[in-house]
Each structure stands twice: as C-alpha cells, then as structure tokens.
GROMACS .gro file of C-alpha atoms in nm:
model
  181
    1UNK     CA    1   0.000   0.000   0.000
    2UNK     CA    2   0.134   0.337  -0.096
    3UNK     CA    3   0.168   0.582   0.193
    4UNK     CA    4   0.094   0.321   0.463
    5UNK     CA    5   0.319   0.339   0.767
    6UNK     CA    6   0.357   0.188   1.112
    7UNK     CA    7   0.239   0.522   1.251
    8UNK     CA    8  -0.090   0.465   1.071
    9UNK     CA    9  -0.114   0.121   1.234
   10UNK     CA   10  -0.046   0.269   1.578
   11UNK     CA   11  -0.313   0.537   1.522
   12UNK     CA   12  -0.561   0.268   1.418
   13UNK     CA   13  -0.484   0.062   1.729
   14UNK     CA   14  -0.531   0.371   1.952
   15UNK     CA   15  -0.860   0.457   1.783
   16UNK     CA   16  -0.984   0.099   1.821
   17UNK     CA   17  -0.896   0.100   2.190
   18UNK     CA   18  -1.087   0.425   2.247
   19UNK     CA   19  -1.399   0.338   2.051
   20UNK     CA   20  -1.420  -0.037   2.093
   21UNK     CA   21  -1.444  -0.078   1.713
   22UNK     CA   22  -1.266  -0.391   1.594
   23UNK     CA   23  -1.307  -0.353   1.217
   24UNK     CA   24  -1.238  -0.063   0.988
   25UNK     CA   25  -1.426  -0.009   0.663
   26UNK     CA   26  -1.215   0.049   0.356
   27UNK     CA   27  -1.295   0.286   0.072
   28UNK     CA   28  -1.420   0.112  -0.239
   29UNK     CA   29  -1.230   0.154  -0.560
   30UNK     CA   30  -1.387   0.096  -0.901
   31UNK     CA   31  -1.366  -0.261  -1.024
   32UNK     CA   32  -1.280  -0.418  -0.688
   33UNK     CA   33  -1.627  -0.500  -0.560
   34UNK     CA   34  -1.645  -0.803  -0.337
   35UNK     CA   35  -1.933  -0.984  -0.174
   36UNK     CA   36  -2.018  -0.801   0.146
   37UNK     CA   37  -2.047  -1.009   0.460
   38UNK     CA   38  -2.317  -0.923   0.708
   39UNK     CA   39  -2.170  -0.766   1.024
   40UNK     CA   40  -2.439  -0.927   1.238
   41UNK     CA   41  -2.359  -1.279   1.354
   42UNK     CA   42  -2.590  -1.562   1.265
   43UNK     CA   43  -2.844  -1.678   1.521
   44UNK     CA   44  -2.736  -1.950   1.758
   45UNK     CA   45  -2.900  -2.288   1.770
   46UNK     CA   46  -3.114  -2.313   2.084
   47UNK     CA   47  -3.175  -2.045   2.342
   48UNK     CA   48  -2.884  -1.817   2.428
   49UNK     CA   49  -2.749  -1.801   2.780
   50UNK     CA   50  -2.783  -1.458   2.945
   51UNK     CA   51  -2.404  -1.422   2.977
   52UNK     CA   52  -2.374  -1.471   2.599
   53UNK     CA   53  -2.581  -1.162   2.519
   54UNK     CA   54  -2.385  -0.868   2.376
   55UNK     CA   55  -2.259  -0.587   2.600
   56UNK     CA   56  -2.033  -0.292   2.529
   57UNK     CA   57  -1.676  -0.291   2.660
   58UNK     CA   58  -1.678  -0.205   3.029
   59UNK     CA   59  -2.036  -0.319   3.090
   60UNK     CA   60  -2.120  -0.610   3.317
   61UNK     CA   61  -2.257  -0.917   3.136
   62UNK     CA   62  -2.630  -0.986   3.143
   63UNK     CA   63  -2.733  -1.179   3.452
   64UNK     CA   64  -3.004  -1.445   3.426
   65UNK     CA   65  -3.235  -1.215   3.627
   66UNK     CA   66  -3.176  -0.920   3.391
   67UNK     CA   67  -3.232  -1.135   3.083
   68UNK     CA   68  -3.550  -1.280   3.233
   69UNK     CA   69  -3.664  -0.928   3.324
   70UNK     CA   70  -3.612  -0.818   2.963
   71UNK     CA   71  -3.805  -1.123   2.839
   72UNK     CA   72  -4.089  -1.055   3.086
   73UNK     CA   73  -4.110  -0.689   2.980
   74UNK     CA   74  -4.112  -0.780   2.610
   75UNK     CA   75  -4.375  -1.051   2.663
   76UNK     CA   76  -4.590  -0.816   2.871
   77UNK     CA   77  -4.578  -0.551   2.597
   78UNK     CA   78  -4.668  -0.809   2.330
   79UNK     CA   79  -4.976  -0.912   2.529
   80UNK     CA   80  -5.075  -0.550   2.600
   81UNK     CA   81  -5.041  -0.453   2.234
   82UNK     CA   82  -5.243  -0.754   2.118
   83UNK     CA   83  -5.524  -0.648   2.352
   84UNK     CA   84  -5.497  -0.289   2.230
   85UNK     CA   85  -5.518  -0.401   1.867
   86UNK     CA   86  -5.822  -0.618   1.939
   87UNK     CA   87  -5.996  -0.330   2.115
   88UNK     CA   88  -5.903  -0.089   1.837
   89UNK     CA   89  -6.032  -0.328   1.570
   90UNK     CA   90  -6.364  -0.363   1.754
   91UNK     CA   91  -6.390   0.015   1.778
   92UNK     CA   92  -6.307   0.048   1.410
   93UNK     CA   93  -6.569  -0.211   1.315
   94UNK     CA   94  -6.831   0.004   1.488
   95UNK     CA   95  -6.708   0.319   1.316
   96UNK     CA   96  -6.706   0.149   0.976
   97UNK     CA   97  -7.064   0.027   1.019
   98UNK     CA   98  -7.174   0.387   1.077
   99UNK     CA   99  -7.164   0.545   0.730
  100UNK     CA  100  -7.138   0.894   0.876
  101UNK     CA  101  -7.439   1.036   0.695
  102UNK     CA  102  -7.713   0.965   0.946
  103UNK     CA  103  -8.035   1.161   0.966
  104UNK     CA  104  -7.978   1.498   1.127
  105UNK     CA  105  -7.599   1.491   1.075
  106UNK     CA  106  -7.453   1.805   0.929
  107UNK     CA  107  -7.115   1.844   0.759
  108UNK     CA  108  -6.937   1.900   1.092
  109UNK     CA  109  -7.075   1.574   1.233
  110UNK     CA  110  -6.965   1.384   0.924
  111UNK     CA  111  -6.620   1.544   0.941
  112UNK     CA  112  -6.586   1.455   1.308
  113UNK     CA  113  -6.676   1.093   1.238
  114UNK     CA  114  -6.422   1.079   0.955
  115UNK     CA  115  -6.149   1.227   1.176
  116UNK     CA  116  -6.232   0.978   1.452
  117UNK     CA  117  -6.212   0.692   1.203
  118UNK     CA  118  -5.875   0.812   1.066
  119UNK     CA  119  -5.743   0.853   1.421
  120UNK     CA  120  -5.843   0.497   1.514
  121UNK     CA  121  -5.685   0.363   1.194
  122UNK     CA  122  -5.359   0.543   1.275
  123UNK     CA  123  -5.359   0.412   1.634
  124UNK     CA  124  -5.420   0.056   1.514
  125UNK     CA  125  -5.139   0.081   1.256
  126UNK     CA  126  -4.901   0.217   1.521
  127UNK     CA  127  -4.992  -0.062   1.764
  128UNK     CA  128  -4.932  -0.324   1.491
  129UNK     CA  129  -4.588  -0.177   1.415
  130UNK     CA  130  -4.496  -0.172   1.784
  131UNK     CA  131  -4.617  -0.532   1.822
  132UNK     CA  132  -4.396  -0.635   1.533
  133UNK     CA  133  -4.094  -0.465   1.695
  134UNK     CA  134  -4.153  -0.631   2.032
  135UNK     CA  135  -4.204  -0.975   1.874
  136UNK     CA  136  -3.883  -0.927   1.678
  137UNK     CA  137  -3.698  -0.834   1.998
  138UNK     CA  138  -3.819  -1.158   2.159
  139UNK     CA  139  -3.697  -1.355   1.857
  140UNK     CA  140  -3.358  -1.183   1.881
  141UNK     CA  141  -3.342  -1.266   2.252
  142UNK     CA  142  -3.412  -1.632   2.177
  143UNK     CA  143  -3.159  -1.634   1.891
  144UNK     CA  144  -2.883  -1.475   2.100
  145UNK     CA  145  -2.857  -1.168   1.875
  146UNK     CA  146  -3.038  -0.942   2.123
  147UNK     CA  147  -2.822  -0.638   2.192
  148UNK     CA  148  -2.630  -0.653   1.864
  149UNK     CA  149  -2.665  -0.368   1.614
  150UNK     CA  150  -2.827  -0.488   1.293
  151UNK     CA  151  -2.619  -0.246   1.087
  152UNK     CA  152  -2.263  -0.269   1.219
  153UNK     CA  153  -2.280  -0.581   1.438
  154UNK     CA  154  -2.135  -0.405   1.744
  155UNK     CA  155  -2.303  -0.432   2.085
  156UNK     CA  156  -2.585  -0.181   2.132
  157UNK     CA  157  -2.521  -0.152   2.503
  158UNK     CA  158  -2.693  -0.315   2.795
  159UNK     CA  159  -2.815   0.016   2.941
  160UNK     CA  160  -2.975   0.114   2.608
  161UNK     CA  161  -3.141  -0.227   2.575
  162UNK     CA  162  -3.281  -0.198   2.927
  163UNK     CA  163  -3.416   0.152   2.856
  164UNK     CA  164  -3.539   0.072   2.503
  165UNK     CA  165  -3.580  -0.307   2.483
  166UNK     CA  166  -3.680  -0.319   2.117
  167UNK     CA  167  -3.370  -0.130   1.994
  168UNK     CA  168  -3.204  -0.282   1.688
  169UNK     CA  169  -2.937  -0.018   1.625
  170UNK     CA  170  -2.651   0.115   1.835
  171UNK     CA  171  -2.657   0.487   1.913
  172UNK     CA  172  -2.406   0.568   1.639
  173UNK     CA  173  -2.598   0.384   1.365
  174UNK     CA  174  -2.930   0.528   1.486
  175UNK     CA  175  -2.785   0.879   1.464
  176UNK     CA  176  -2.662   0.811   1.110
  177UNK     CA  177  -3.005   0.675   1.015
  178UNK     CA  178  -3.183   0.981   1.155
  179UNK     CA  179  -2.952   1.219   0.968
  180UNK     CA  180  -3.047   1.053   0.639
  181UNK     CA  181  -3.417   1.124   0.680
   0.00000   0.00000   0.00000
C-alpha cells in the first residue's frame, strides 16, 4: 500500500482501543467490488445463555435475572399490544358500520366521524408496528442476537437495551439513520 506506515497502524490501534471498534471499513475503488459479509452474527441454535448476550466494553454481562426481566417486559408488551389491537379493531368495526351520513348529521358531524375513524386507523397501525418490533426483539433474545446492532454488528449496550428493549441499532448507527431522513 502506498503511503501506509507503522504510525498509521499505531493510530488505528489507539482509535480501536478508544472506541471499541474492531473492524475498519475500507474505501471502495472501481472494479474491486467483493461480496459483502453481514456484520451481524448468525443466530445461535437453541436459546442463548444470558451471559452470551452482547454488551459494550466495560459493561457487566447480562445476569439471568436481567435477561429474564427483559423477556418478561417484552412478553408483557406483546400481550398488551395484542389487547390494544383487538380493542381498536372492535372500535373500528363500529365506526365502519356507521356510514357517517345519518339523519340529522350536518357536515361538521360527518367530518368529526371521519377524523375519529382516521385517528383509530392510525392508532391501530401504530400498535401493529410496535407489536412487530416487540415480537422481533423476543426472537432476537431467543436467537442470541439481542443487543447486537443490525447495521454494524457491534453491541448496542446493555443500558440502552434496558431503557429501550426493542432497539435494533446502536446509538451511532441510529444517529446516522436519523440524519439521512
């Protein structure tokens, strides 16, 4: 490599020690494309042990109690969201049966009914999306990939997972994602 020195290697080692990053991405040059490997490890066969779950450097490993607490919280949210979706669907069924043009209704009444319907549809869609995220988090917990960033493969951080149990991205990747939108 032209211009590569041992000073560059030392700088890279120092940067890795500070950030905890173990791989460095290289710039692509035309005509040298290679098959990209996924940074996220494959799921393990069977349930993962709590101590096997990813943590950032300097964090204590997951204890069985913490892992079970995370599982209980995720399961509780799945059940709550399923009930919320059922309730919302029943409410929507009633709103859909009412055409909104009943005798004595003026334009304001019809508009209010339409807004109520749209609001219930949005709430139901949001609950379904949240349910999907919580179910996915449970699957990741079972597979042993819970706490690993889906973009870079680095640990998300135990504290972040405890605060936001359905997180799939580390803080750095989440910040990059939010800057794109």
